[in-house]
mmCIF file of N, CA and C in Angstrom:
data_model
loop_
_atom_site.group_PDB
_atom_site.id
_atom_site.type_symbol
_atom_site.label_atom_id
_atom_site.label_comp_id
_atom_site.label_asym_id
_atom_site.label_seq_id
_atom_site.Cartn_x
_atom_site.Cartn_y
_atom_site.Cartn_z
ATOM 1 N N GLU A 1 71.448 85.851 122.906
ATOM 2 C CA GLU A 1 70.466 86.023 121.852
ATOM 3 C C GLU A 1 71.156 86.095 120.499
ATOM 4 N N ASN A 2 70.508 85.571 119.506
ATOM 5 C CA ASN A 2 70.978 85.631 118.134
ATOM 6 C C ASN A 2 70.378 86.843 117.457
ATOM 7 N N GLU A 3 71.171 87.538 116.689
ATOM 8 C CA GLU A 3 70.631 88.671 115.949
ATOM 9 C C GLU A 3 70.993 88.496 114.490
ATOM 10 N N ARG A 4 69.982 88.488 113.667
ATOM 11 C CA ARG A 4 70.192 88.412 112.226
ATOM 12 C C ARG A 4 69.829 89.768 111.673
ATOM 13 N N SER A 5 70.792 90.412 111.082
ATOM 14 C CA SER A 5 70.508 91.763 110.604
ATOM 15 C C SER A 5 71.009 91.959 109.191
ATOM 16 N N SER A 6 70.468 92.954 108.587
ATOM 17 C CA SER A 6 70.921 93.420 107.288
ATOM 18 C C SER A 6 70.832 94.923 107.337
ATOM 19 N N LYS A 7 71.182 95.566 106.262
ATOM 20 C CA LYS A 7 71.066 97.017 106.259
ATOM 21 C C LYS A 7 69.605 97.456 106.293
ATOM 22 N N HIS A 8 68.698 96.497 106.135
ATOM 23 C CA HIS A 8 67.275 96.817 106.060
ATOM 24 C C HIS A 8 66.493 96.500 107.327
ATOM 25 N N GLY A 9 67.101 95.872 108.310
ATOM 26 C CA GLY A 9 66.358 95.565 109.516
ATOM 27 C C GLY A 9 67.041 94.521 110.364
ATOM 28 N N VAL A 10 66.394 94.209 111.472
ATOM 29 C CA VAL A 10 66.931 93.241 112.418
ATOM 30 C C VAL A 10 65.820 92.285 112.833
ATOM 31 N N VAL A 11 66.160 91.009 112.869
ATOM 32 C CA VAL A 11 65.302 89.998 113.468
ATOM 33 C C VAL A 11 66.155 89.333 114.541
ATOM 34 N N GLU A 12 65.705 89.444 115.787
ATOM 35 C CA GLU A 12 66.473 88.915 116.906
ATOM 36 C C GLU A 12 65.786 87.669 117.431
ATOM 37 N N CYS A 13 66.592 86.621 117.631
ATOM 38 C CA CYS A 13 66.069 85.340 118.104
ATOM 39 C C CYS A 13 66.723 84.966 119.428
ATOM 40 N N ASP A 14 66.052 84.082 120.173
ATOM 41 C CA ASP A 14 66.654 83.574 121.393
ATOM 42 C C ASP A 14 67.540 82.379 121.064
ATOM 43 N N GLU A 15 68.044 81.717 122.081
ATOM 44 C CA GLU A 15 68.972 80.594 121.885
ATOM 45 C C GLU A 15 68.325 79.412 121.169
ATOM 46 N N ARG A 16 66.998 79.365 121.131
ATOM 47 C CA ARG A 16 66.285 78.289 120.417
ATOM 48 C C ARG A 16 65.858 78.726 119.017
ATOM 49 N N ASP A 17 66.357 79.881 118.574
ATOM 50 C CA ASP A 17 65.991 80.464 117.279
ATOM 51 C C ASP A 17 64.513 80.842 117.190
ATOM 52 N N VAL A 18 63.921 81.202 118.323
ATOM 53 C CA VAL A 18 62.558 81.701 118.366
ATOM 54 C C VAL A 18 62.623 83.225 118.233
ATOM 55 N N ILE A 19 61.874 83.759 117.287
ATOM 56 C CA ILE A 19 61.921 85.205 117.036
ATOM 57 C C ILE A 19 61.404 85.981 118.242
ATOM 58 N N GLN A 20 62.221 86.947 118.697
ATOM 59 C CA GLN A 20 61.894 87.777 119.851
ATOM 60 C C GLN A 20 61.602 89.225 119.468
ATOM 61 N N ARG A 21 62.295 89.714 118.431
ATOM 62 C CA ARG A 21 62.210 91.138 118.106
ATOM 63 C C ARG A 21 62.316 91.320 116.597
ATOM 64 N N ILE A 22 61.477 92.190 116.054
ATOM 65 C CA ILE A 22 61.502 92.551 114.636
ATOM 66 C C ILE A 22 61.635 94.069 114.556
ATOM 67 N N VAL A 23 62.686 94.525 113.883
ATOM 68 C CA VAL A 23 62.915 95.963 113.699
ATOM 69 C C VAL A 23 63.057 96.223 112.205
ATOM 70 N N LEU A 24 62.048 96.863 111.620
ATOM 71 C CA LEU A 24 62.031 97.153 110.181
ATOM 72 C C LEU A 24 61.667 98.612 109.931
ATOM 73 N N ASN A 25 62.086 99.488 110.837
ATOM 74 C CA ASN A 25 61.741 100.902 110.683
ATOM 75 C C ASN A 25 62.503 101.527 109.516
ATOM 76 N N GLY A 26 61.810 102.436 108.815
ATOM 77 C CA GLY A 26 62.415 103.179 107.722
ATOM 78 C C GLY A 26 62.837 102.342 106.535
ATOM 79 N N ASN A 27 62.110 101.291 106.238
ATOM 80 C CA ASN A 27 62.458 100.393 105.132
ATOM 81 C C ASN A 27 61.615 100.588 103.884
ATOM 82 N N GLY A 28 60.705 101.559 103.895
ATOM 83 C CA GLY A 28 59.853 101.773 102.731
ATOM 84 C C GLY A 28 58.833 100.663 102.535
ATOM 85 N N LEU A 29 58.495 99.955 103.610
ATOM 86 C CA LEU A 29 57.496 98.888 103.516
ATOM 87 C C LEU A 29 56.155 99.467 103.101
ATOM 88 N N LYS A 30 55.444 98.744 102.237
ATOM 89 C CA LYS A 30 54.128 99.163 101.765
ATOM 90 C C LYS A 30 53.149 98.024 101.981
ATOM 91 N N GLY A 31 51.916 98.376 102.304
ATOM 92 C CA GLY A 31 50.890 97.361 102.482
ATOM 93 C C GLY A 31 50.288 97.436 103.860
ATOM 94 N N THR A 32 49.601 96.363 104.229
ATOM 95 C CA THR A 32 48.927 96.305 105.523
ATOM 96 C C THR A 32 49.787 95.527 106.516
ATOM 97 N N LEU A 33 49.448 95.663 107.784
ATOM 98 C CA LEU A 33 50.151 94.908 108.820
ATOM 99 C C LEU A 33 49.775 93.438 108.689
ATOM 100 N N PRO A 34 50.756 92.544 108.619
ATOM 101 C CA PRO A 34 50.447 91.128 108.370
ATOM 102 C C PRO A 34 49.780 90.436 109.549
ATOM 103 N N LEU A 35 48.630 89.894 109.299
ATOM 104 C CA LEU A 35 47.878 89.139 110.297
ATOM 105 C C LEU A 35 48.698 87.961 110.816
ATOM 106 N N GLU A 36 49.548 87.403 109.975
ATOM 107 C CA GLU A 36 50.314 86.205 110.314
ATOM 108 C C GLU A 36 51.277 86.399 111.485
ATOM 109 N N LEU A 37 51.621 87.634 111.805
ATOM 110 C CA LEU A 37 52.499 87.860 112.958
ATOM 111 C C LEU A 37 51.884 87.324 114.247
ATOM 112 N N ARG A 38 50.586 87.138 114.263
ATOM 113 C CA ARG A 38 49.913 86.620 115.469
ATOM 114 C C ARG A 38 50.428 85.250 115.871
ATOM 115 N N TYR A 39 51.041 84.533 114.944
ATOM 116 C CA TYR A 39 51.566 83.202 115.239
ATOM 117 C C TYR A 39 52.926 83.240 115.923
ATOM 118 N N LEU A 40 53.558 84.391 115.983
ATOM 119 C CA LEU A 40 54.858 84.526 116.647
ATOM 120 C C LEU A 40 54.612 84.870 118.117
ATOM 121 N N THR A 41 54.082 83.919 118.851
ATOM 122 C CA THR A 41 53.568 84.173 120.197
ATOM 123 C C THR A 41 54.641 84.549 121.216
ATOM 124 N N ASN A 42 55.911 84.329 120.913
ATOM 125 C CA ASN A 42 56.991 84.716 121.822
ATOM 126 C C ASN A 42 57.577 86.078 121.475
ATOM 127 N N LEU A 43 57.016 86.726 120.488
ATOM 128 C CA LEU A 43 57.521 88.016 120.031
ATOM 129 C C LEU A 43 57.357 89.063 121.126
ATOM 130 N N LYS A 44 58.458 89.786 121.420
ATOM 131 C CA LYS A 44 58.447 90.802 122.475
ATOM 132 C C LYS A 44 58.390 92.220 121.927
ATOM 133 N N SER A 45 58.855 92.422 120.693
ATOM 134 C CA SER A 45 58.953 93.791 120.185
ATOM 135 C C SER A 45 58.775 93.818 118.667
ATOM 136 N N ILE A 46 57.977 94.778 118.207
ATOM 137 C CA ILE A 46 57.797 95.043 116.776
ATOM 138 C C ILE A 46 58.011 96.536 116.572
ATOM 139 N N ASN A 47 58.901 96.888 115.644
ATOM 140 C CA ASN A 47 59.117 98.293 115.287
ATOM 141 C C ASN A 47 59.082 98.404 113.768
ATOM 142 N N VAL A 48 58.009 98.973 113.257
ATOM 143 C CA VAL A 48 57.867 99.196 111.813
ATOM 144 C C VAL A 48 57.541 100.658 111.534
ATOM 145 N N GLN A 49 58.035 101.545 112.396
ATOM 146 C CA GLN A 49 57.744 102.969 112.205
ATOM 147 C C GLN A 49 58.416 103.503 110.949
ATOM 148 N N ASP A 50 57.881 104.618 110.465
ATOM 149 C CA ASP A 50 58.459 105.335 109.330
ATOM 150 C C ASP A 50 58.495 104.483 108.056
ATOM 151 N N ASN A 51 57.347 103.913 107.722
ATOM 152 C CA ASN A 51 57.184 103.153 106.485
ATOM 153 C C ASN A 51 55.954 103.691 105.756
ATOM 154 N N HIS A 52 55.379 102.892 104.881
ATOM 155 C CA HIS A 52 54.194 103.299 104.120
ATOM 156 C C HIS A 52 53.074 102.285 104.343
ATOM 157 N N LEU A 53 52.904 101.868 105.594
ATOM 158 C CA LEU A 53 51.888 100.887 105.932
ATOM 159 C C LEU A 53 50.542 101.573 106.101
ATOM 160 N N TYR A 54 49.473 100.897 105.712
ATOM 161 C CA TYR A 54 48.136 101.469 105.795
ATOM 162 C C TYR A 54 47.168 100.422 106.328
ATOM 163 N N GLY A 55 45.941 100.829 106.541
ATOM 164 C CA GLY A 55 44.926 99.918 107.068
ATOM 165 C C GLY A 55 44.860 100.022 108.577
ATOM 166 N N THR A 56 44.375 98.972 109.190
ATOM 167 C CA THR A 56 44.166 98.979 110.640
ATOM 168 C C THR A 56 45.134 98.021 111.334
ATOM 169 N N ILE A 57 45.196 98.155 112.645
ATOM 170 C CA ILE A 57 45.983 97.233 113.467
ATOM 171 C C ILE A 57 45.136 95.982 113.684
ATOM 172 N N PRO A 58 45.651 94.806 113.327
ATOM 173 C CA PRO A 58 44.849 93.586 113.479
ATOM 174 C C PRO A 58 44.549 93.276 114.946
ATOM 175 N N PRO A 59 43.281 93.148 115.323
ATOM 176 C CA PRO A 59 42.963 92.780 116.703
ATOM 177 C C PRO A 59 43.521 91.409 117.071
ATOM 178 N N GLU A 60 43.760 90.572 116.080
ATOM 179 C CA GLU A 60 44.307 89.232 116.314
ATOM 180 C C GLU A 60 45.718 89.280 116.900
ATOM 181 N N TRP A 61 46.389 90.426 116.775
ATOM 182 C CA TRP A 61 47.722 90.563 117.371
ATOM 183 C C TRP A 61 47.657 90.459 118.888
ATOM 184 N N SER A 62 46.473 90.485 119.450
ATOM 185 C CA SER A 62 46.338 90.348 120.904
ATOM 186 C C SER A 62 46.819 88.976 121.372
ATOM 187 N N SER A 63 46.995 88.024 120.458
ATOM 188 C CA SER A 63 47.547 86.712 120.825
ATOM 189 C C SER A 63 49.048 86.796 121.119
ATOM 190 N N LEU A 64 49.664 87.943 120.865
ATOM 191 C CA LEU A 64 51.090 88.136 121.145
ATOM 192 C C LEU A 64 51.269 88.501 122.620
ATOM 193 N N ALA A 65 51.054 87.524 123.477
ATOM 194 C CA ALA A 65 51.021 87.751 124.926
ATOM 195 C C ALA A 65 52.346 88.253 125.489
ATOM 196 N N SER A 66 53.463 88.001 124.817
ATOM 197 C CA SER A 66 54.775 88.444 125.302
ATOM 198 C C SER A 66 55.141 89.841 124.815
ATOM 199 N N LEU A 67 54.324 90.411 123.943
ATOM 200 C CA LEU A 67 54.649 91.701 123.336
ATOM 201 C C LEU A 67 54.667 92.807 124.384
ATOM 202 N N ASP A 68 55.805 93.518 124.474
ATOM 203 C CA ASP A 68 55.882 94.652 125.396
ATOM 204 C C ASP A 68 56.175 95.965 124.684
ATOM 205 N N SER A 69 56.492 95.900 123.382
ATOM 206 C CA SER A 69 56.760 97.128 122.632
ATOM 207 C C SER A 69 56.217 96.992 121.204
ATOM 208 N N LEU A 70 55.400 97.962 120.818
ATOM 209 C CA LEU A 70 54.808 97.988 119.480
ATOM 210 C C LEU A 70 54.922 99.417 118.964
ATOM 211 N N VAL A 71 55.794 99.634 117.969
ATOM 212 C CA VAL A 71 56.051 100.972 117.438
ATOM 213 C C VAL A 71 55.565 101.016 115.991
ATOM 214 N N LEU A 72 54.496 101.789 115.763
ATOM 215 C CA LEU A 72 53.852 101.858 114.448
ATOM 216 C C LEU A 72 53.785 103.287 113.902
ATOM 217 N N SER A 73 54.375 104.234 114.564
ATOM 218 C CA SER A 73 54.241 105.649 114.197
ATOM 219 C C SER A 73 54.799 105.943 112.809
ATOM 220 N N HIS A 74 54.356 107.048 112.258
ATOM 221 C CA HIS A 74 54.811 107.536 110.948
ATOM 222 C C HIS A 74 54.508 106.554 109.824
ATOM 223 N N ASN A 75 53.276 106.069 109.834
ATOM 224 C CA ASN A 75 52.719 105.262 108.761
ATOM 225 C C ASN A 75 51.370 105.881 108.413
ATOM 226 N N ALA A 76 50.598 105.238 107.564
ATOM 227 C CA ALA A 76 49.283 105.754 107.187
ATOM 228 C C ALA A 76 48.178 104.860 107.746
ATOM 229 N N LEU A 77 48.376 104.372 108.959
ATOM 230 C CA LEU A 77 47.384 103.498 109.589
ATOM 231 C C LEU A 77 46.135 104.292 109.949
ATOM 232 N N THR A 78 44.993 103.622 109.895
ATOM 233 C CA THR A 78 43.713 104.273 110.181
ATOM 234 C C THR A 78 42.981 103.495 111.266
ATOM 235 N N GLY A 79 41.901 104.078 111.754
ATOM 236 C CA GLY A 79 41.094 103.407 112.754
ATOM 237 C C GLY A 79 41.633 103.629 114.154
ATOM 238 N N THR A 80 41.073 102.904 115.070
ATOM 239 C CA THR A 80 41.465 103.029 116.470
ATOM 240 C C THR A 80 42.311 101.831 116.885
ATOM 241 N N ILE A 81 42.938 101.961 118.037
ATOM 242 C CA ILE A 81 43.687 100.833 118.592
ATOM 243 C C ILE A 81 42.648 99.814 119.072
ATOM 244 N N PRO A 82 42.739 98.589 118.584
ATOM 245 C CA PRO A 82 41.756 97.580 118.997
ATOM 246 C C PRO A 82 41.745 97.406 120.517
ATOM 247 N N SER A 83 40.572 97.269 121.081
ATOM 248 C CA SER A 83 40.452 97.104 122.535
ATOM 249 C C SER A 83 41.201 95.863 123.007
ATOM 250 N N GLU A 84 41.288 94.852 122.155
ATOM 251 C CA GLU A 84 42.024 93.636 122.508
ATOM 252 C C GLU A 84 43.493 93.949 122.806
ATOM 253 N N LEU A 85 44.095 94.885 122.044
ATOM 254 C CA LEU A 85 45.481 95.270 122.287
ATOM 255 C C LEU A 85 45.593 96.178 123.500
ATOM 256 N N ALA A 86 44.615 97.030 123.683
ATOM 257 C CA ALA A 86 44.643 97.953 124.814
ATOM 258 C C ALA A 86 44.637 97.215 126.142
ATOM 259 N N SER A 87 44.132 96.010 126.169
ATOM 260 C CA SER A 87 44.063 95.246 127.412
ATOM 261 C C SER A 87 45.264 94.319 127.618
ATOM 262 N N MET A 88 46.241 94.358 126.727
ATOM 263 C CA MET A 88 47.415 93.495 126.870
ATOM 264 C C MET A 88 48.287 93.998 128.020
ATOM 265 N N ALA A 89 48.494 93.134 129.002
ATOM 266 C CA ALA A 89 49.151 93.525 130.243
ATOM 267 C C ALA A 89 50.606 93.976 130.056
ATOM 268 N N ARG A 90 51.356 93.322 129.191
ATOM 269 C CA ARG A 90 52.788 93.615 129.059
ATOM 270 C C ARG A 90 53.091 94.803 128.145
ATOM 271 N N LEU A 91 52.147 95.165 127.312
ATOM 272 C CA LEU A 91 52.392 96.198 126.304
ATOM 273 C C LEU A 91 52.555 97.574 126.956
ATOM 274 N N GLU A 92 53.691 98.233 126.632
ATOM 275 C CA GLU A 92 53.955 99.570 127.176
ATOM 276 C C GLU A 92 52.911 100.539 126.674
ATOM 277 N N ARG A 93 52.574 101.498 127.510
ATOM 278 C CA ARG A 93 51.586 102.512 127.130
ATOM 279 C C ARG A 93 52.217 103.869 127.125
#
């Protein structure tokens, strides 16, 4: 696996340069969770804990069929976990 990192986070790719993992915890990120992540269908892990993110979890993220880890704690997110995500078979509970 390829790992591209900086002091601000890690983006890990497979041998075909397909993004597998995004780790951006504690980066002071502000704003809402990007709907566009739904297009990264091979993504296995997202960690954006300990930032300043707000709003809701996009139900469209349910298209991330390979996702097995989603870490969103220590942000200002509101609402409930979308039922579409709750039914994702690979996602750890």
